[in-house]
Amino acid sequence: MAKAEKTGKTARKGRDFTFADQVIAPGEIRTIDLPISRLSTHQEVALPVRVLNGRRAGPVLFVSAGIHGDEIIGAEIIRRLLKLVSVDDLAGTLICIPVVNFFGFISHQRYLPDRRDLNRCFPGSSRGSLAAQLAHVFTEEIIRRSDYGIDLHSAGLHRTNLPQTRVTLDRPGALELARSFGAPVIVASRIRDGSMRQAAAECDVDVIVYESGEALRFDELAIRLGVKGILRTMAYLGMGRRRNRKRPSSLYSRKTQWIRAPEGGLFRATKAAGDLVAAGDVIGYLSDPFGDIDDAVTSSVSGIIIGRSNLPVVNMGDALMHIAQVERLEEGDDTPLERFAEEAFSDPLFDEDEVI
């Protein structure tokens, strides 16, 4: 299949966009099922993709969710996003994939039926496992047709993440995307082998990851920050209107560390995601079921809690709190995290000047 020509960023009038052998005209919205594989029942399975081709020319941006099937928060973010984007005012092409791992999504499971982590199978292979086939189609049909990408995730089962974006240090363009997104924290994280970000980097496509909330749950603040972040990034890329409202500034972290349980037992947390801690601060208490032992667990580093376990029953070595050592990314007074919540809930989220 011939690779579609990427849209120009300076032309005024939109262009036809070729996707999966279908030509999508400027101002057109189309939902396309990308063939993936065939099940043991002889049933064909496909990946549903919605393509919005703007009337004005601009970059190609994909927004994906559900690479891990139990991370459902991204599907809701994309659902709300699609209600806000008008192809009449859109500059460029928006490709939305609300559920990548549809097998895991249906069964409420993180992995695919072959027990593989899809985010370790990129760029995939047309002759490989089911996970490899899905990764291959995503790489060839979506990543290679895009200029930029936003991949939506949540924490794993029994954990929660503070809304944050993750970027690669050796791709400065991705850092600028993360700054425009405006999550409370930007975390520099290495690219893992077989991840979507690795495949995108090899295709010279800047991708940021938005992490927020927990598996199999909705979190209204995380959803609102996700939708608003995508809209801000689209405005930064010239795909929509830019808002004049000043947003709270992000914190930036080059290093994170998990605080682990020194013993097994019952953990009672005294800190939540988003709390600032100093080295030596108590983050919770660990006791045995009888209450004979009740020891304080302290943080070994200073920073902000960007993730935590929600499961009180722990074994020795289990991860309890994920702490990011942070610095200011912009000049100015310290920005309390409460301001992100105030901005997300007090400002009408989808008023007319928010619509692209």
CSV table of N, CA and C in Angstrom, one decimal, residues 203-296:
chain,number,residue,atom,x,y,z
A,203,CYS,N,10.4,6.3,13.0
A,203,CYS,CA,9.7,6.9,11.8
A,203,CYS,C,9.8,8.4,11.9
A,204,ASP,N,10.6,9.0,12.8
A,204,ASP,CA,10.8,10.4,13.0
A,204,ASP,C,9.4,11.1,13.3
A,205,VAL,N,8.6,10.5,14.1
A,205,VAL,CA,7.4,11.1,14.6
A,205,VAL,C,7.4,11.3,16.1
A,206,ASP,N,7.2,12.6,16.5
A,206,ASP,CA,7.2,12.9,17.9
A,206,ASP,C,5.9,12.5,18.5
A,207,VAL,N,6.1,11.7,19.6
A,207,VAL,CA,4.9,11.2,20.4
A,207,VAL,C,5.1,11.5,21.8
A,208,ILE,N,4.0,12.0,22.5
A,208,ILE,CA,4.0,12.1,23.9
A,208,ILE,C,3.0,11.2,24.5
A,209,VAL,N,3.3,10.7,25.7
A,209,VAL,CA,2.4,9.8,26.4
A,209,VAL,C,1.7,10.6,27.6
A,210,TYR,N,0.4,10.5,27.6
A,210,TYR,CA,-0.3,11.1,28.7
A,210,TYR,C,-0.8,9.9,29.7
A,211,GLU,N,-0.3,10.0,30.9
A,211,GLU,CA,-0.6,9.0,31.9
A,211,GLU,C,-1.5,9.7,33.0
A,212,SER,N,-2.6,9.0,33.3
A,212,SER,CA,-3.5,9.6,34.3
A,212,SER,C,-4.5,8.5,34.8
A,213,GLY,N,-4.8,8.6,36.1
A,213,GLY,CA,-5.9,7.8,36.6
A,213,GLY,C,-5.5,6.4,36.8
A,214,GLU,N,-6.4,5.5,36.9
A,214,GLU,CA,-6.2,4.1,37.1
A,214,GLU,C,-6.9,3.2,36.2
A,215,ALA,N,-6.5,1.9,36.1
A,215,ALA,CA,-7.1,0.9,35.2
A,215,ALA,C,-8.6,0.7,35.6
A,216,LEU,N,-9.4,0.5,34.5
A,216,LEU,CA,-10.9,0.2,34.6
A,216,LEU,C,-11.7,1.2,35.4
A,217,ARG,N,-11.2,2.4,35.5
A,217,ARG,CA,-11.9,3.5,36.2
A,217,ARG,C,-11.8,4.8,35.4
A,218,PHE,N,-12.9,5.6,35.6
A,218,PHE,CA,-12.9,7.0,35.1
A,218,PHE,C,-12.5,7.9,36.2
A,219,ASP,N,-11.8,9.0,35.9
A,219,ASP,CA,-11.4,10.0,36.8
A,219,ASP,C,-11.7,11.4,36.1
A,220,GLU,N,-12.6,12.1,36.6
A,220,GLU,CA,-13.1,13.3,35.9
A,220,GLU,C,-12.0,14.3,35.7
A,221,LEU,N,-11.2,14.6,36.7
A,221,LEU,CA,-10.1,15.6,36.6
A,221,LEU,C,-9.1,15.1,35.5
A,222,ALA,N,-8.7,13.9,35.6
A,222,ALA,CA,-7.8,13.3,34.6
A,222,ALA,C,-8.4,13.4,33.2
A,223,ILE,N,-9.7,13.1,33.0
A,223,ILE,CA,-10.3,13.2,31.7
A,223,ILE,C,-10.3,14.6,31.2
A,224,ARG,N,-10.7,15.6,32.0
A,224,ARG,CA,-10.8,17.0,31.6
A,224,ARG,C,-9.4,17.5,31.3
A,225,LEU,N,-8.4,17.2,32.1
A,225,LEU,CA,-7.0,17.6,31.8
A,225,LEU,C,-6.5,17.0,30.5
A,226,GLY,N,-6.9,15.8,30.2
A,226,GLY,CA,-6.5,15.1,28.9
A,226,GLY,C,-7.1,15.8,27.7
A,227,VAL,N,-8.4,16.1,27.8
A,227,VAL,CA,-9.1,16.7,26.7
A,227,VAL,C,-8.5,18.1,26.4
A,228,LYS,N,-8.4,18.9,27.5
A,228,LYS,CA,-7.9,20.2,27.3
A,228,LYS,C,-6.4,20.2,26.9
A,229,GLY,N,-5.7,19.2,27.3
A,229,GLY,CA,-4.3,19.1,26.9
A,229,GLY,C,-4.2,18.9,25.4
A,230,ILE,N,-5.0,18.0,24.9
A,230,ILE,CA,-5.0,17.7,23.4
A,230,ILE,C,-5.4,18.9,22.6
A,231,LEU,N,-6.4,19.6,23.1
A,231,LEU,CA,-6.8,20.8,22.4
A,231,LEU,C,-5.7,21.9,22.4
A,232,ARG,N,-5.0,22.0,23.5
A,232,ARG,CA,-3.9,22.9,23.6
A,232,ARG,C,-2.8,22.5,22.6
A,233,THR,N,-2.5,21.2,22.6
A,233,THR,CA,-1.4,20.8,21.7
A,233,THR,C,-1.8,21.0,20.2
A,234,MET,N,-3.1,20.8,19.9
A,234,MET,CA,-3.6,21.0,18.5
A,234,MET,C,-3.4,22.5,18.2
A,235,ALA,N,-3.7,23.4,19.1
A,235,ALA,CA,-3.6,24.8,18.9
A,235,ALA,C,-2.1,25.1,18.7
A,236,TYR,N,-1.2,24.5,19.5
A,236,TYR,CA,0.2,24.8,19.3
A,236,TYR,C,0.7,24.3,17.9
A,237,LEU,N,0.1,23.3,17.4
A,237,LEU,CA,0.5,22.8,16.1
A,237,LEU,C,-0.2,23.5,14.9
A,238,GLY,N,-1.0,24.5,15.3
A,238,GLY,CA,-1.7,25.3,14.2
A,238,GLY,C,-2.9,24.6,13.7
A,239,MET,N,-3.4,23.6,14.4
A,239,MET,CA,-4.6,22.8,13.9
A,239,MET,C,-5.9,23.5,14.4
A,240,GLY,N,-5.8,24.4,15.3
A,240,GLY,CA,-7.1,25.0,15.8
A,240,GLY,C,-6.8,26.3,16.5
A,241,ARG,N,-7.8,26.9,17.0
A,241,ARG,CA,-7.7,28.2,17.7
A,241,ARG,C,-6.8,28.2,18.9
A,242,ARG,N,-6.1,29.2,19.2
A,242,ARG,CA,-5.3,29.3,20.4
A,242,ARG,C,-6.1,30.1,21.5
A,243,ARG,N,-6.1,29.5,22.7
A,243,ARG,CA,-6.8,30.2,23.8
A,243,ARG,C,-5.9,31.2,24.4
A,244,ASN,N,-6.5,32.3,24.9
A,244,ASN,CA,-5.7,33.4,25.6
A,244,ASN,C,-5.6,33.1,27.1
A,245,ARG,N,-6.4,32.2,27.6
A,245,ARG,CA,-6.3,31.9,29.0
A,245,ARG,C,-5.0,31.4,29.4
A,246,LYS,N,-4.4,31.9,30.5
A,246,LYS,CA,-3.1,31.4,30.9
A,246,LYS,C,-3.3,30.2,31.8
A,247,ARG,N,-2.6,29.1,31.4
A,247,ARG,CA,-2.7,27.8,32.1
A,247,ARG,C,-1.7,27.8,33.2
A,248,PRO,N,-1.9,26.9,34.3
A,248,PRO,CA,-0.9,26.7,35.3
A,248,PRO,C,0.3,26.0,34.6
A,249,SER,N,1.5,26.3,35.1
A,249,SER,CA,2.7,25.8,34.5
A,249,SER,C,3.1,24.4,35.0
A,250,SER,N,3.7,23.6,34.2
A,250,SER,CA,4.0,22.2,34.5
A,250,SER,C,5.3,22.2,35.3
A,251,LEU,N,5.4,21.2,36.2
A,251,LEU,CA,6.7,20.8,36.8
A,251,LEU,C,7.4,19.8,35.9
A,252,TYR,N,8.7,19.7,36.0
A,252,TYR,CA,9.5,18.9,35.1
A,252,TYR,C,10.4,18.0,35.9
A,253,SER,N,10.5,16.7,35.5
A,253,SER,CA,11.3,15.7,36.3
A,253,SER,C,12.1,14.9,35.3
A,254,ARG,N,13.4,14.9,35.7
A,254,ARG,CA,14.4,14.0,35.0
A,254,ARG,C,14.6,12.7,35.6
A,255,LYS,N,14.1,12.5,36.8
A,255,LYS,CA,14.4,11.3,37.6
A,255,LYS,C,13.2,11.0,38.5
A,256,THR,N,12.8,9.7,38.5
A,256,THR,CA,11.8,9.2,39.4
A,256,THR,C,12.3,8.0,40.2
A,257,GLN,N,11.6,7.7,41.3
A,257,GLN,CA,12.0,6.6,42.1
A,257,GLN,C,10.8,6.0,42.8
A,258,TRP,N,10.6,4.7,42.8
A,258,TRP,CA,9.6,4.0,43.6
A,258,TRP,C,10.1,3.8,45.0
A,259,ILE,N,9.2,4.1,45.9
A,259,ILE,CA,9.4,3.7,47.3
A,259,ILE,C,8.8,2.4,47.6
A,260,ARG,N,9.5,1.4,48.0
A,260,ARG,CA,9.0,0.0,48.1
A,260,ARG,C,8.8,-0.4,49.6
A,261,ALA,N,8.0,-1.4,49.8
A,261,ALA,CA,7.6,-1.9,51.1
A,261,ALA,C,8.9,-2.5,51.7
A,262,PRO,N,9.3,-2.1,52.9
A,262,PRO,CA,10.5,-2.7,53.6
A,262,PRO,C,10.1,-4.1,54.2
A,263,GLU,N,8.8,-4.3,54.4
A,263,GLU,CA,8.3,-5.6,54.9
A,263,GLU,C,6.9,-5.9,54.3
A,264,GLY,N,6.5,-7.1,54.5
A,264,GLY,CA,5.1,-7.4,54.1
A,264,GLY,C,4.1,-7.0,55.2
A,265,GLY,N,2.9,-6.8,54.8
A,265,GLY,CA,1.8,-6.5,55.8
A,265,GLY,C,0.7,-5.6,55.2
A,266,LEU,N,0.1,-4.8,56.0
A,266,LEU,CA,-1.0,-3.9,55.6
A,266,LEU,C,-0.5,-2.5,55.6
A,267,PHE,N,-0.6,-1.8,54.4
A,267,PHE,CA,-0.1,-0.5,54.3
A,267,PHE,C,-1.2,0.5,54.3
A,268,ARG,N,-1.1,1.5,55.2
A,268,ARG,CA,-2.0,2.6,55.3
A,268,ARG,C,-1.3,3.9,54.8
A,269,ALA,N,-1.7,4.4,53.7
A,269,ALA,CA,-1.0,5.5,53.1
A,269,ALA,C,-1.5,6.8,53.7
A,270,THR,N,-0.6,7.8,53.9
A,270,THR,CA,-0.9,9.1,54.5
A,270,THR,C,-0.7,10.2,53.4
A,271,LYS,N,-0.2,9.8,52.3
A,271,LYS,CA,0.0,10.7,51.2
A,271,LYS,C,-0.7,10.3,49.9
A,272,ALA,N,-1.1,11.2,49.1
A,272,ALA,CA,-1.8,10.9,47.9
A,272,ALA,C,-1.1,11.4,46.7
A,273,ALA,N,-1.5,10.9,45.5
A,273,ALA,CA,-0.9,11.4,44.2
A,273,ALA,C,-1.0,12.9,44.1
A,274,GLY,N,0.0,13.6,43.8
A,274,GLY,CA,0.0,15.1,43.7
A,274,GLY,C,0.6,15.7,45.0
A,275,ASP,N,0.8,15.0,46.1
A,275,ASP,CA,1.4,15.6,47.3
A,275,ASP,C,2.9,15.8,47.1
A,276,LEU,N,3.4,16.9,47.6
A,276,LEU,CA,4.8,17.1,47.7
A,276,LEU,C,5.4,16.5,48.9
A,277,VAL,N,6.6,15.9,48.8
A,277,VAL,CA,7.2,15.2,50.0
A,277,VAL,C,8.7,15.6,50.0
A,278,ALA,N,9.2,15.6,51.2
A,278,ALA,CA,10.7,15.8,51.4
A,278,ALA,C,11.3,14.5,51.8
A,279,ALA,N,12.5,14.3,51.6
A,279,ALA,CA,13.2,13.1,52.0
A,279,ALA,C,13.1,13.0,53.6
A,280,GLY,N,12.6,11.8,54.0
A,280,GLY,CA,12.4,11.6,55.4
A,280,GLY,C,11.0,11.8,55.8
A,281,ASP,N,10.1,12.3,55.0
A,281,ASP,CA,8.7,12.4,55.3
A,281,ASP,C,8.0,11.1,55.4
A,282,VAL,N,7.1,10.9,56.3
A,282,VAL,CA,6.3,9.7,56.4
A,282,VAL,C,5.3,9.7,55.3
A,283,ILE,N,5.2,8.6,54.5
A,283,ILE,CA,4.2,8.5,53.5
A,283,ILE,C,3.1,7.4,53.8
A,284,GLY,N,3.3,6.7,55.0
A,284,GLY,CA,2.3,5.8,55.4
A,284,GLY,C,2.8,4.9,56.5
A,285,TYR,N,2.0,3.9,56.9
A,285,TYR,CA,2.4,3.0,58.0
A,285,TYR,C,2.2,1.6,57.6
A,286,LEU,N,3.1,0.7,58.0
A,286,LEU,CA,3.0,-0.7,57.6
A,286,LEU,C,2.9,-1.5,58.9
A,287,SER,N,1.9,-2.3,59.0
A,287,SER,CA,1.7,-3.1,60.2
A,287,SER,C,1.4,-4.6,59.8
A,288,ASP,N,1.5,-5.5,60.7
A,288,ASP,CA,1.1,-6.9,60.5
A,288,ASP,C,-0.4,-7.0,60.9
A,289,PRO,N,-1.0,-8.0,60.5
A,289,PRO,CA,-2.5,-8.1,60.7
A,289,PRO,C,-2.9,-8.1,62.1
A,290,PHE,N,-2.0,-8.4,63.1
A,290,PHE,CA,-2.4,-8.3,64.5
A,290,PHE,C,-2.2,-6.9,65.1
A,291,GLY,N,-1.4,-6.1,64.4
A,291,GLY,CA,-1.1,-4.8,64.9
A,291,GLY,C,0.0,-4.8,65.9
A,292,ASP,N,0.8,-5.9,66.0
A,292,ASP,CA,1.9,-5.9,66.9
A,292,ASP,C,3.0,-5.0,66.4
A,293,ILE,N,3.1,-4.9,65.1
A,293,ILE,CA,4.2,-4.1,64.5
A,293,ILE,C,3.5,-3.0,63.7
A,294,ASP,N,3.9,-1.8,63.9
A,294,ASP,CA,3.3,-0.6,63.2
A,294,ASP,C,4.4,0.4,62.9
A,295,ASP,N,5.0,0.2,61.7
A,295,ASP,CA,6.2,1.0,61.4
A,295,ASP,C,5.9,2.1,60.4
A,296,ALA,N,6.5,3.3,60.6
A,296,ALA,CA,6.4,4.3,59.6
A,296,ALA,C,7.2,4.0,58.4
